[in-house]
mmCIF file of C-alpha atoms in Angstrom:
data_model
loop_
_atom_site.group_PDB
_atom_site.id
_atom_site.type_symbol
_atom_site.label_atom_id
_atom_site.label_comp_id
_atom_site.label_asym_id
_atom_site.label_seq_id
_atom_site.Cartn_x
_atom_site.Cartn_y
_atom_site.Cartn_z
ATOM 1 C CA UNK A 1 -40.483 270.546 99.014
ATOM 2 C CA UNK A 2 -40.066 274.252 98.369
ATOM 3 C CA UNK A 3 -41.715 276.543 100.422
ATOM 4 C CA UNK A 4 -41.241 280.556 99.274
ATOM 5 C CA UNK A 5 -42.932 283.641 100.109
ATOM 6 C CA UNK A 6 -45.786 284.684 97.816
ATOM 7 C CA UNK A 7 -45.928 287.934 95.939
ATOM 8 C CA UNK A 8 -48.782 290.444 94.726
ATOM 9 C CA UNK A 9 -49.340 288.218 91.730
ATOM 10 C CA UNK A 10 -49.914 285.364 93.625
ATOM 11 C CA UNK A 11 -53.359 287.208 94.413
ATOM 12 C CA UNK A 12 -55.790 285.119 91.866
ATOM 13 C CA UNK A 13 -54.428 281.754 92.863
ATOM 14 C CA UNK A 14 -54.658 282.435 96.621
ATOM 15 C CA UNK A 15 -57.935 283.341 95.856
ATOM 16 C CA UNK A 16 -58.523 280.004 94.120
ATOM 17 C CA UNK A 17 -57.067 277.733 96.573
ATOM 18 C CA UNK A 18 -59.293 279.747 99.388
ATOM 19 C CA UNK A 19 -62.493 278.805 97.135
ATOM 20 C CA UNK A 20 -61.377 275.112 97.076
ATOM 21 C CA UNK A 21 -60.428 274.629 100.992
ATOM 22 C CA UNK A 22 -63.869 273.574 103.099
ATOM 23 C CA UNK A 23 -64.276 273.035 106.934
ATOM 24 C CA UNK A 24 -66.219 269.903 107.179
ATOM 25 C CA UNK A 25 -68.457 269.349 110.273
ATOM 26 C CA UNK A 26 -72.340 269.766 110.887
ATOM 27 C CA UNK A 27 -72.422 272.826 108.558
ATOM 28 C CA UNK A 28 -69.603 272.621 106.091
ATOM 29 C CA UNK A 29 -67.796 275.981 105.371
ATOM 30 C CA UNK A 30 -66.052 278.024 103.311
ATOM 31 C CA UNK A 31 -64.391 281.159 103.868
ATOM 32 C CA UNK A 32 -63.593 282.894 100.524
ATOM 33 C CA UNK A 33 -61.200 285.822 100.197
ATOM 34 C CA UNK A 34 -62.169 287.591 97.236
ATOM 35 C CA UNK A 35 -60.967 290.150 95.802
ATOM 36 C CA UNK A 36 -58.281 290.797 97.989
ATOM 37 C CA UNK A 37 -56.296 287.585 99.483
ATOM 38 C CA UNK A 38 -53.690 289.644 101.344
ATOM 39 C CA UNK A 39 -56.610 292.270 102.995
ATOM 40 C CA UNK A 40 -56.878 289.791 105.948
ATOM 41 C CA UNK A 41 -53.389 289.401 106.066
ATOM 42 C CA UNK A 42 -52.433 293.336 106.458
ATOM 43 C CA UNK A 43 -55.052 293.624 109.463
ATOM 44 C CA UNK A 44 -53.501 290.266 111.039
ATOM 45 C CA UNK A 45 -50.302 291.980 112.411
ATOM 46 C CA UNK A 46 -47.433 294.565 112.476
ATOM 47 C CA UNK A 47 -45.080 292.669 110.019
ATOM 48 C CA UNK A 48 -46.639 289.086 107.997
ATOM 49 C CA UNK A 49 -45.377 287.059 105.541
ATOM 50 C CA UNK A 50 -47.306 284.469 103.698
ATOM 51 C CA UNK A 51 -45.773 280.913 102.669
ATOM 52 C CA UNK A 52 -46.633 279.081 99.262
ATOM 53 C CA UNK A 53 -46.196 275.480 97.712
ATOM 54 C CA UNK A 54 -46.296 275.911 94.174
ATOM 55 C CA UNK A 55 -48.396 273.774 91.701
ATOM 56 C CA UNK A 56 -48.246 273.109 88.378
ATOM 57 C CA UNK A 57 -51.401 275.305 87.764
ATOM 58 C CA UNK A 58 -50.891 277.491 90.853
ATOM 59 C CA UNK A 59 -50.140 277.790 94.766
ATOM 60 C CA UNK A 60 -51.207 274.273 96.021
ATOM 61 C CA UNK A 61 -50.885 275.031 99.819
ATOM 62 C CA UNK A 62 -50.099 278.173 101.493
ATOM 63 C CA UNK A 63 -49.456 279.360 105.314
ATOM 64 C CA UNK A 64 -49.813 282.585 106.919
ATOM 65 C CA UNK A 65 -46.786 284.573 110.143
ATOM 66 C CA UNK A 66 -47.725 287.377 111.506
ATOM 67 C CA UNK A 67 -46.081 289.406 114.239
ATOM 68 C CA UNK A 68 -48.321 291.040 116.878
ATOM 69 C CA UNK A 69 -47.738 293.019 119.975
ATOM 70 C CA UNK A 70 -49.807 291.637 122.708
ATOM 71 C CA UNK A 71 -49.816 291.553 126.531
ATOM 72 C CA UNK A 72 -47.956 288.847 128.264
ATOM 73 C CA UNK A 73 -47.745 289.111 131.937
ATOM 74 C CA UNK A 74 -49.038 292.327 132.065
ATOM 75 C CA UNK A 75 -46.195 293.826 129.723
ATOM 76 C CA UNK A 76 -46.428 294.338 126.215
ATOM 77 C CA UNK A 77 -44.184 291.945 124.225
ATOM 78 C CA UNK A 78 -43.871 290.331 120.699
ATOM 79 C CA UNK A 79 -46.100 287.435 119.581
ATOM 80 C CA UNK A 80 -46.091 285.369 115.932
ATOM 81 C CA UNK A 81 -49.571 283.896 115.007
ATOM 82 C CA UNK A 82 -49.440 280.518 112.560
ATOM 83 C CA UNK A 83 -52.682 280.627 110.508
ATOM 84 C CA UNK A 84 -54.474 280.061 107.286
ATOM 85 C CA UNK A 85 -52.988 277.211 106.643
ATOM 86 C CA UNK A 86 -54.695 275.580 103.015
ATOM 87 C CA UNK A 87 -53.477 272.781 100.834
ATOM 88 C CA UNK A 88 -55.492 271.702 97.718
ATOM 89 C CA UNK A 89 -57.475 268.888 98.555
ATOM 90 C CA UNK A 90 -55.961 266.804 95.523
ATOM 91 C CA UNK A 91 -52.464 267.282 97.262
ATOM 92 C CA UNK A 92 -53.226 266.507 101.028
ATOM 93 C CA UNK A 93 -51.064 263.834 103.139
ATOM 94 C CA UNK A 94 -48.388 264.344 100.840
ATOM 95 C CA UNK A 95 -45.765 266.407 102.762
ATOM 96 C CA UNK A 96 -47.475 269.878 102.083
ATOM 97 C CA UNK A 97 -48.354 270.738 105.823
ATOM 98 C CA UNK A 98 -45.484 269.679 107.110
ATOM 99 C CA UNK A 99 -43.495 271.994 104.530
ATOM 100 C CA UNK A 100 -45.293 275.018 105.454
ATOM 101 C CA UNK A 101 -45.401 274.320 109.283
ATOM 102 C CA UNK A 102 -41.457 274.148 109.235
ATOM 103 C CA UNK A 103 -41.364 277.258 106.688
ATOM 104 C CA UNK A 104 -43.628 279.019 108.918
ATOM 105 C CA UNK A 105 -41.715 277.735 111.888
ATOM 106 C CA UNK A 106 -38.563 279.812 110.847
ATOM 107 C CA UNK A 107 -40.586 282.482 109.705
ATOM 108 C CA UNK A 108 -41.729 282.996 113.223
ATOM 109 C CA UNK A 109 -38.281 282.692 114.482
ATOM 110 C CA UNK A 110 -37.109 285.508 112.413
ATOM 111 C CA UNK A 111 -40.255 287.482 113.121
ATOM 112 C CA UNK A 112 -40.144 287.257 116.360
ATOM 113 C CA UNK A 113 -36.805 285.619 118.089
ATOM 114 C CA UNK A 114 -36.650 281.900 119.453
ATOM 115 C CA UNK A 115 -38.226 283.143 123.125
ATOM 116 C CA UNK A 116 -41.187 285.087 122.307
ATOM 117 C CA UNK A 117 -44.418 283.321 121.976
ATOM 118 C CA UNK A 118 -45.489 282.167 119.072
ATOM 119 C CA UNK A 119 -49.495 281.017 118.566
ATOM 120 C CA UNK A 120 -51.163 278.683 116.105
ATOM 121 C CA UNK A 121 -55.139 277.447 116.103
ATOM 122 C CA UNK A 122 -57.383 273.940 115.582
ATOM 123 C CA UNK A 123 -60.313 272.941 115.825
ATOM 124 C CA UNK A 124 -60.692 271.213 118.925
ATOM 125 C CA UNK A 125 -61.006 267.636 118.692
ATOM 126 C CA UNK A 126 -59.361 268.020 115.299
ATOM 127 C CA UNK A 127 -56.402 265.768 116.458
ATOM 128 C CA UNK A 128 -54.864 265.252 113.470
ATOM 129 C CA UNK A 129 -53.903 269.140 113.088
ATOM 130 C CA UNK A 130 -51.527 269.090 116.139
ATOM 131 C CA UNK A 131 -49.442 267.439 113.663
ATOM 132 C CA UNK A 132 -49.456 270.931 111.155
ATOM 133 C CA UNK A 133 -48.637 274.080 111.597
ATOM 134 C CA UNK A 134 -46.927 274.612 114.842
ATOM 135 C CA UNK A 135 -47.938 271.013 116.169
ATOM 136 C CA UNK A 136 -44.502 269.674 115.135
ATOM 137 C CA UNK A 137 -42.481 271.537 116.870
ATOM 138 C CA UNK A 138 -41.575 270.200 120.148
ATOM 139 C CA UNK A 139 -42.938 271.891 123.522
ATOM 140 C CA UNK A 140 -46.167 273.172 121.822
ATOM 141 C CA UNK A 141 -48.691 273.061 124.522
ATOM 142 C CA UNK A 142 -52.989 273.419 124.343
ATOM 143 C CA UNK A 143 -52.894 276.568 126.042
ATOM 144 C CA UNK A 144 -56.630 277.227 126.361
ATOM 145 C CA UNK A 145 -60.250 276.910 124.147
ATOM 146 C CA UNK A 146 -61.561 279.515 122.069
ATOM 147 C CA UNK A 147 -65.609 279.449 121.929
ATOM 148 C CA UNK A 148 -66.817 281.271 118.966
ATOM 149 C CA UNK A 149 -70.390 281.952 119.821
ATOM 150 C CA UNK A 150 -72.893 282.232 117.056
ATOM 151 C CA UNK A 151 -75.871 284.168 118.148
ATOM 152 C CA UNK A 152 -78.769 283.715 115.970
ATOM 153 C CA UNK A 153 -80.620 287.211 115.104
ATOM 154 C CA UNK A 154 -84.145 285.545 113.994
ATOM 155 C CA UNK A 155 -85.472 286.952 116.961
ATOM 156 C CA UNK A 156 -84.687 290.214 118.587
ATOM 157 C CA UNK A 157 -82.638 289.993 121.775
ATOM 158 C CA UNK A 158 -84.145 292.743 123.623
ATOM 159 C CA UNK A 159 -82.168 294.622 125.906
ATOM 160 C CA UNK A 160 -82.768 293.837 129.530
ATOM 161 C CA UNK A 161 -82.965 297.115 131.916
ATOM 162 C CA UNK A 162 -80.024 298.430 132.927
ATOM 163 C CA UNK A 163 -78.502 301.687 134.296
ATOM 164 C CA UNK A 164 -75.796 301.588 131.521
ATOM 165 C CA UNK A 165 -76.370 304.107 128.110
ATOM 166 C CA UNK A 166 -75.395 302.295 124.953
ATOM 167 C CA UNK A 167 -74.665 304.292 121.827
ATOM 168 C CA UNK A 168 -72.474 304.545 118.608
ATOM 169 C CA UNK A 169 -68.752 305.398 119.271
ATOM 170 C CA UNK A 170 -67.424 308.468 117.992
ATOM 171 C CA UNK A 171 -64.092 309.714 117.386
ATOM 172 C CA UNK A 172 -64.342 311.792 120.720
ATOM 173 C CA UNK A 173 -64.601 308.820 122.940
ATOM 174 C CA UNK A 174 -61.317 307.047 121.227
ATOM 175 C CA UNK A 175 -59.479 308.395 123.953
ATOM 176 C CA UNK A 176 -61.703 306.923 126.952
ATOM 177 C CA UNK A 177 -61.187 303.765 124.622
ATOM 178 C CA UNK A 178 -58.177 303.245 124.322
ATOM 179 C CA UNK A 179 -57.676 304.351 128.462
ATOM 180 C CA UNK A 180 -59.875 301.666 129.307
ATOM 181 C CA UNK A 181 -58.264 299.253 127.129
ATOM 182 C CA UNK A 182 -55.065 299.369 128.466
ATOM 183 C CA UNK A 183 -56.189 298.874 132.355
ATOM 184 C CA UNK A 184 -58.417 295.709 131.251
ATOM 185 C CA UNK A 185 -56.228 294.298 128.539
ATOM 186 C CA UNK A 186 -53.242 294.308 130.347
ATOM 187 C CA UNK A 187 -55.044 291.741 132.771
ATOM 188 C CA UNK A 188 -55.126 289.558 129.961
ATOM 189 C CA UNK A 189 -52.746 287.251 128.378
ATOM 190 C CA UNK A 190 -52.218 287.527 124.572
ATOM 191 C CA UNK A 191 -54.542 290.805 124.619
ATOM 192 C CA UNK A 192 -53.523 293.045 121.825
ATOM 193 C CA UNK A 193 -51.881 296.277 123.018
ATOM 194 C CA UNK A 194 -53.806 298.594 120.937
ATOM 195 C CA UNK A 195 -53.000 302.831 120.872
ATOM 196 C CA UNK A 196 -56.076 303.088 118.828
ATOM 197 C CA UNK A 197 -59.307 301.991 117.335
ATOM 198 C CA UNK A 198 -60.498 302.109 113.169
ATOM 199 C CA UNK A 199 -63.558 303.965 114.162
ATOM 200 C CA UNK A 200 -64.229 305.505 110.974
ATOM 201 C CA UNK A 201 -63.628 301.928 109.072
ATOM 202 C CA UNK A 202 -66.880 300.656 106.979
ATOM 203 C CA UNK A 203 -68.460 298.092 108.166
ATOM 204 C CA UNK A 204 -67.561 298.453 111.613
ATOM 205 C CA UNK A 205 -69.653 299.825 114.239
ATOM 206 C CA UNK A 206 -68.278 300.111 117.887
ATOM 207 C CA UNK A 207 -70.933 299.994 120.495
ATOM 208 C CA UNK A 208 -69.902 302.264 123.590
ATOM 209 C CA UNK A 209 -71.653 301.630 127.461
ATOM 210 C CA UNK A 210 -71.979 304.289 130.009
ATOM 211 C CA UNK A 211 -72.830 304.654 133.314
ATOM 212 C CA UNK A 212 -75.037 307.273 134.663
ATOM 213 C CA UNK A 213 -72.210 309.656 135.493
ATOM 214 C CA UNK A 214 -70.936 309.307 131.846
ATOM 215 C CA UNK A 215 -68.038 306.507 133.218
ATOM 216 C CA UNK A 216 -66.686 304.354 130.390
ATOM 217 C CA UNK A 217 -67.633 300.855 131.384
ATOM 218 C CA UNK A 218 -67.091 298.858 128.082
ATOM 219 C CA UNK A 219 -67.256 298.670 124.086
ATOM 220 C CA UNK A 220 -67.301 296.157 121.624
ATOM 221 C CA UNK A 221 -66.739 296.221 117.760
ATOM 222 C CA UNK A 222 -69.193 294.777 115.258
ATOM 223 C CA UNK A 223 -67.555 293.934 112.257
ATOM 224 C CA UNK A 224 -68.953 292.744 109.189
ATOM 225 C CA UNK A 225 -65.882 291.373 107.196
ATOM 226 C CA UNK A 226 -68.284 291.246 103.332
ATOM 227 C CA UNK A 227 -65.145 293.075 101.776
ATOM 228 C CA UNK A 228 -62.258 290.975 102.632
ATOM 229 C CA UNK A 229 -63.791 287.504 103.783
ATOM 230 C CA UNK A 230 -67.397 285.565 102.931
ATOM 231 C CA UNK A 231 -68.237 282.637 104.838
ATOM 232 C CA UNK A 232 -69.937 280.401 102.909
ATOM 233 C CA UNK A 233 -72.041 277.315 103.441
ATOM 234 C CA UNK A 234 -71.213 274.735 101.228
ATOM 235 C CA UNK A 235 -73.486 271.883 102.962
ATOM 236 C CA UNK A 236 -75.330 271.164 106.531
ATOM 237 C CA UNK A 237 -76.198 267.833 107.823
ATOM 238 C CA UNK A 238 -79.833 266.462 108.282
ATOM 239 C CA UNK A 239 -79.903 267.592 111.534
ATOM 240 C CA UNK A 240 -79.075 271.472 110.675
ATOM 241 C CA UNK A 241 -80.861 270.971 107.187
ATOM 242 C CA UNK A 242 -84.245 270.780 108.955
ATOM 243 C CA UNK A 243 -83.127 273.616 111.123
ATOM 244 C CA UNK A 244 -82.578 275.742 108.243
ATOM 245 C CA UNK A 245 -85.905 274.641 107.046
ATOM 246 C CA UNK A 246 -87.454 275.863 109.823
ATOM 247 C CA UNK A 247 -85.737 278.458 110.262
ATOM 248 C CA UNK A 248 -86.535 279.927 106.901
ATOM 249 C CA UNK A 249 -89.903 279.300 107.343
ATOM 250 C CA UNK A 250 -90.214 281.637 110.422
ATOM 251 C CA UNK A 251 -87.650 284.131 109.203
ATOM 252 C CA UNK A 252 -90.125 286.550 107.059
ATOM 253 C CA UNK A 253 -92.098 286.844 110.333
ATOM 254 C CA UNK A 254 -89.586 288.274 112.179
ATOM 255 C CA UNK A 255 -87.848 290.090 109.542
ATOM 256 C CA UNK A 256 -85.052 287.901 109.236
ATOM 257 C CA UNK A 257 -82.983 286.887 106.153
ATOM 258 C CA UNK A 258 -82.804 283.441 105.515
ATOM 259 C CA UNK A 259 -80.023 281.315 105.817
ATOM 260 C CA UNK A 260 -78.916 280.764 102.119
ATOM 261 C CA UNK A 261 -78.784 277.495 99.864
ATOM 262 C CA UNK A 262 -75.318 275.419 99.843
ATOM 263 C CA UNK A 263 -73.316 277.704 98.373
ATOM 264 C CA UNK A 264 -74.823 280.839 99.149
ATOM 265 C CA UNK A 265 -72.450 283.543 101.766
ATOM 266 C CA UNK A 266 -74.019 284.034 105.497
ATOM 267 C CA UNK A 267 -74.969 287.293 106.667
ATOM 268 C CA UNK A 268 -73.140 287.942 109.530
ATOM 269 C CA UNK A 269 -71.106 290.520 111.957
ATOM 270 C CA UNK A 270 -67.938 289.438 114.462
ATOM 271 C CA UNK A 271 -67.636 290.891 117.669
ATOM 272 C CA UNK A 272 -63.825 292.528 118.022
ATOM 273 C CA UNK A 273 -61.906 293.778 120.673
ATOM 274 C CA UNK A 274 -64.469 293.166 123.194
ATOM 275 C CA UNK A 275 -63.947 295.413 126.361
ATOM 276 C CA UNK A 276 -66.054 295.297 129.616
ATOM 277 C CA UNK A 277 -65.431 295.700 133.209
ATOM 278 C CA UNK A 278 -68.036 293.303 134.406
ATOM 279 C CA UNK A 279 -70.452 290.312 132.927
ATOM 280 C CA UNK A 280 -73.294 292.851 132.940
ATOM 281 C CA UNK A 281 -72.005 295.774 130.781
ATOM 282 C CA UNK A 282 -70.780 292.882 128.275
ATOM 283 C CA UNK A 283 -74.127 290.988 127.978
ATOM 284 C CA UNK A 284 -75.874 294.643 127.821
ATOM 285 C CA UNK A 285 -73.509 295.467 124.718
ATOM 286 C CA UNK A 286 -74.221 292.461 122.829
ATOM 287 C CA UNK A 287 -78.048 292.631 123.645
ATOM 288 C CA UNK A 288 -78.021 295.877 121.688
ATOM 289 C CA UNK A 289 -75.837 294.800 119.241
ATOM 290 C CA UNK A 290 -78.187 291.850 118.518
ATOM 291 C CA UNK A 291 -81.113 294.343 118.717
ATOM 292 C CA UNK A 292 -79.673 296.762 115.880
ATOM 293 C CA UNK A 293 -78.345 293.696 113.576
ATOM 294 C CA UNK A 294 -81.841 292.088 113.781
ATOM 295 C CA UNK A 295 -83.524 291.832 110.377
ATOM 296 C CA UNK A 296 -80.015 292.296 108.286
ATOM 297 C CA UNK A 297 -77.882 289.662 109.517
ATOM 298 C CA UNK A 298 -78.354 286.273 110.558
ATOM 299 C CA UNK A 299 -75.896 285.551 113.036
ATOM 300 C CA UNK A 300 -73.466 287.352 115.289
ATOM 301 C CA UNK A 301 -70.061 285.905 116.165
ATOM 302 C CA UNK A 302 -68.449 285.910 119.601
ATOM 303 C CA UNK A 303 -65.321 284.820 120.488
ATOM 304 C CA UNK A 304 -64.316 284.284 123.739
ATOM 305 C CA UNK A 305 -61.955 281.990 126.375
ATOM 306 C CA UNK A 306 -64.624 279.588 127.648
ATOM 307 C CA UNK A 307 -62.877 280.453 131.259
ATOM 308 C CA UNK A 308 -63.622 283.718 131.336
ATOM 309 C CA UNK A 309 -65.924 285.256 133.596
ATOM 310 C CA UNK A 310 -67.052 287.533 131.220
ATOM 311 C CA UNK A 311 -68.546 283.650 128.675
ATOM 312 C CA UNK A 312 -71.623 284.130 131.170
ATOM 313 C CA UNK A 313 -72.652 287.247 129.216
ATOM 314 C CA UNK A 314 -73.631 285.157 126.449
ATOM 315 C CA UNK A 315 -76.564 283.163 128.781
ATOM 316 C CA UNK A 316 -79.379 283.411 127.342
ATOM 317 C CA UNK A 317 -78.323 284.451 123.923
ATOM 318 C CA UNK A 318 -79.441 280.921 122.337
ATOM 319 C CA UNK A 319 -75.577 281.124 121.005
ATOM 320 C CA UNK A 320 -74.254 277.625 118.599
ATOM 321 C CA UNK A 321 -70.727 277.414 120.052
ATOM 322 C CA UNK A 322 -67.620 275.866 117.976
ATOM 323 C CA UNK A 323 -64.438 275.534 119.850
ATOM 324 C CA UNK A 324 -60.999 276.541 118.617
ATOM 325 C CA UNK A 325 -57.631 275.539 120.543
ATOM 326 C CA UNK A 326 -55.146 277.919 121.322
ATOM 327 C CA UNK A 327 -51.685 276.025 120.694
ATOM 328 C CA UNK A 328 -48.693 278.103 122.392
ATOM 329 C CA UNK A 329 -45.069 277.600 122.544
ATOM 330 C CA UNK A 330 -42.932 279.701 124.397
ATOM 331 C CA UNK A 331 -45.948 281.154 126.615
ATOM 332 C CA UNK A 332 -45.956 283.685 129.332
ATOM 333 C CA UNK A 333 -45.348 282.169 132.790
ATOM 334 C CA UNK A 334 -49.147 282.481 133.768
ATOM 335 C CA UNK A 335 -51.617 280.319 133.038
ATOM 336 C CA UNK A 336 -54.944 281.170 135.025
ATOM 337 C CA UNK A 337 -55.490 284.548 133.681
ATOM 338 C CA UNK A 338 -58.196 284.430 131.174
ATOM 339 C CA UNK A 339 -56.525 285.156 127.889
ATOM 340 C CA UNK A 340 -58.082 287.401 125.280
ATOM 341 C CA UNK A 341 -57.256 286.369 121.479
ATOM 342 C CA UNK A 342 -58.767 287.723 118.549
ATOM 343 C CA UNK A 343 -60.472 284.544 115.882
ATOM 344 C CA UNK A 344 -61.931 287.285 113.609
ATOM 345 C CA UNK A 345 -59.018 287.545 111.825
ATOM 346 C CA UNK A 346 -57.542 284.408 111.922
#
């Protein structure tokens, strides 16, 4: 089965085959990509290259490389990340995984050289995808559980007192940033080594925290991703269907939108780069990020190792958790530091 690399006019029927490829489970979703397929892909890495099975009507399946720089061991060093893998539901268990996890294989390999890391994600639980994507390939380990956190916003999450000053980032602090970036990332396996942050970008707000004498102690992105990716919710089971009753029913009270009809896109922000020094300063971040998304988005998303310290921050926060495993091959040579990898843009 051929596998080649897709091109700019390959944009509509990515698109397409997006639309058609739904995550099953207690709320089915979708995450479309309109207008844009390759938007995602350009903020995914340094260098990418996307993989596609062609159809008689179109791509059929497609699979996603990109090469990162991230923090391994405490020095920066080249990653590959496996993702968005999609094959048309009329063509699955027929050899169209596999393809793409072999194509993507190689890809990695030139990307990134047969030693360096390379990184691919499941659904935990979701045993039969150790089989795609980098699952084949021998040595592949489950390196550690991603919990995306969804925190509901019906409510406000009031900020509990603190010392700590939140505000708006500016471009004046980007250099405080990206300082305290580099001495907390680097503590932190697969941690993007970032020079800089897209503080002027729309739709994303970065949330600063001070202490009283004006010390950076943390920040945290809050993305909404409208422009290049919609989640949509194309069912939810009986048990989340009365929830969304419910919920709908209390939501004009509290100002709330209302989680939409099968079909409809969710409201919601991501939280990115996320950067504290202690549980505290993170919890304080997202309790004022929760507090300033309250009454025009539903949910807000956290991602984060489920053992790292810093999970506890998200007590309280009445957060719906779905877990993601991290596969790895090739990983760095320690395992108990908490790692830090980015799911928004996966």
């Amino acid at each position: 089965m051929r596998v080649r690399d897709a091109r700019p006019g390959d944009n509509a029927g990515l698109v397409s085959l997006a639309a058609q490829s739904t995550m099953d489970g207690d709320l089915a979703l979708r995450f479309d990509r309109e207008p844009d397929y390759f938007a995602l892909n350009r903020l995914a890495g340094q260098e990418w290259r996307v993989g596609v099975v062609d159809g008689d009507s179109g791509p059929l399946g497609c699979i996603a490389v990109a090469r990162r720089t991230a923090y391994l061991d405490g020095e920066p060093g080249s990653i590959a990340y496996v993702g968005d893998l999609k094959v048309h539901p009329d063509f699955r268990r027929r050899g169209v995984a596999r393809a793409l996890g072999q194509w993507a294989y190689q890809t990695a390999l030139d990307l990134v050289g047969p030693t360096a890391p390379m990184i691919s994600t499941i659904l935990a639980g979701n045993d039969a995808a150790t089989t795609l994507a980098l699952g084949f390939v021998p040595g592949v380990t489950r390196w550690a559980t991603i919990r995306s956190a969804s925190v509901d916003l019906l409510t406000r999450h009031r900020p509990r007192r603190s010392d700590l000053a939140v505000r708006l980032a500016g471009p004046a602090d980007e250099p405080e940033m990206v300082k305290l970036w580099h001495r907390l990332a680097v503590r932190r396996q697969f941690a993007p080594a970032l020079d800089g942050f897209p503080l002027e970008q729309p739709g994303l707000d970065y949330l600063l925290a001070r202490r009283p004498d004006g010390e950076l102690a943390g920040f945290v992105g809050l993305w909404d991703q409208h422009e290049i990716k919609q989640m949509r919710v194309m069912g939810y089971s009986a048990r989340l269907a009365a929830v969304r009753v419910a919920f709908n029913a209390a939501a004009p009270l509290f100002g709330a939108p209302r989680l939409p009809k099968p079909g409809g896109a969710l409201a919601y922000r991501t939280a990115v780069n996320v950067c504290a020094s202690d549980v505290e300063t993170l919890q304080t971040l997202l309790r004022h990020g929760c507090d300033r998304l309250h009454g025009r988005y539903s949910f807000l998303t956290v991602g984060l190792d489920v053992g790292d310290p810093l999970a506890r921050a998200l007590t309280g926060l009445r957060a719906q958790p779905t877990d993601v495993d991290l596969l790895v091959l090739n990983g760095p040579r320690d395992r108990r530091t908490p790692i830090h990898f980015e799911i928004a843009t996966v």
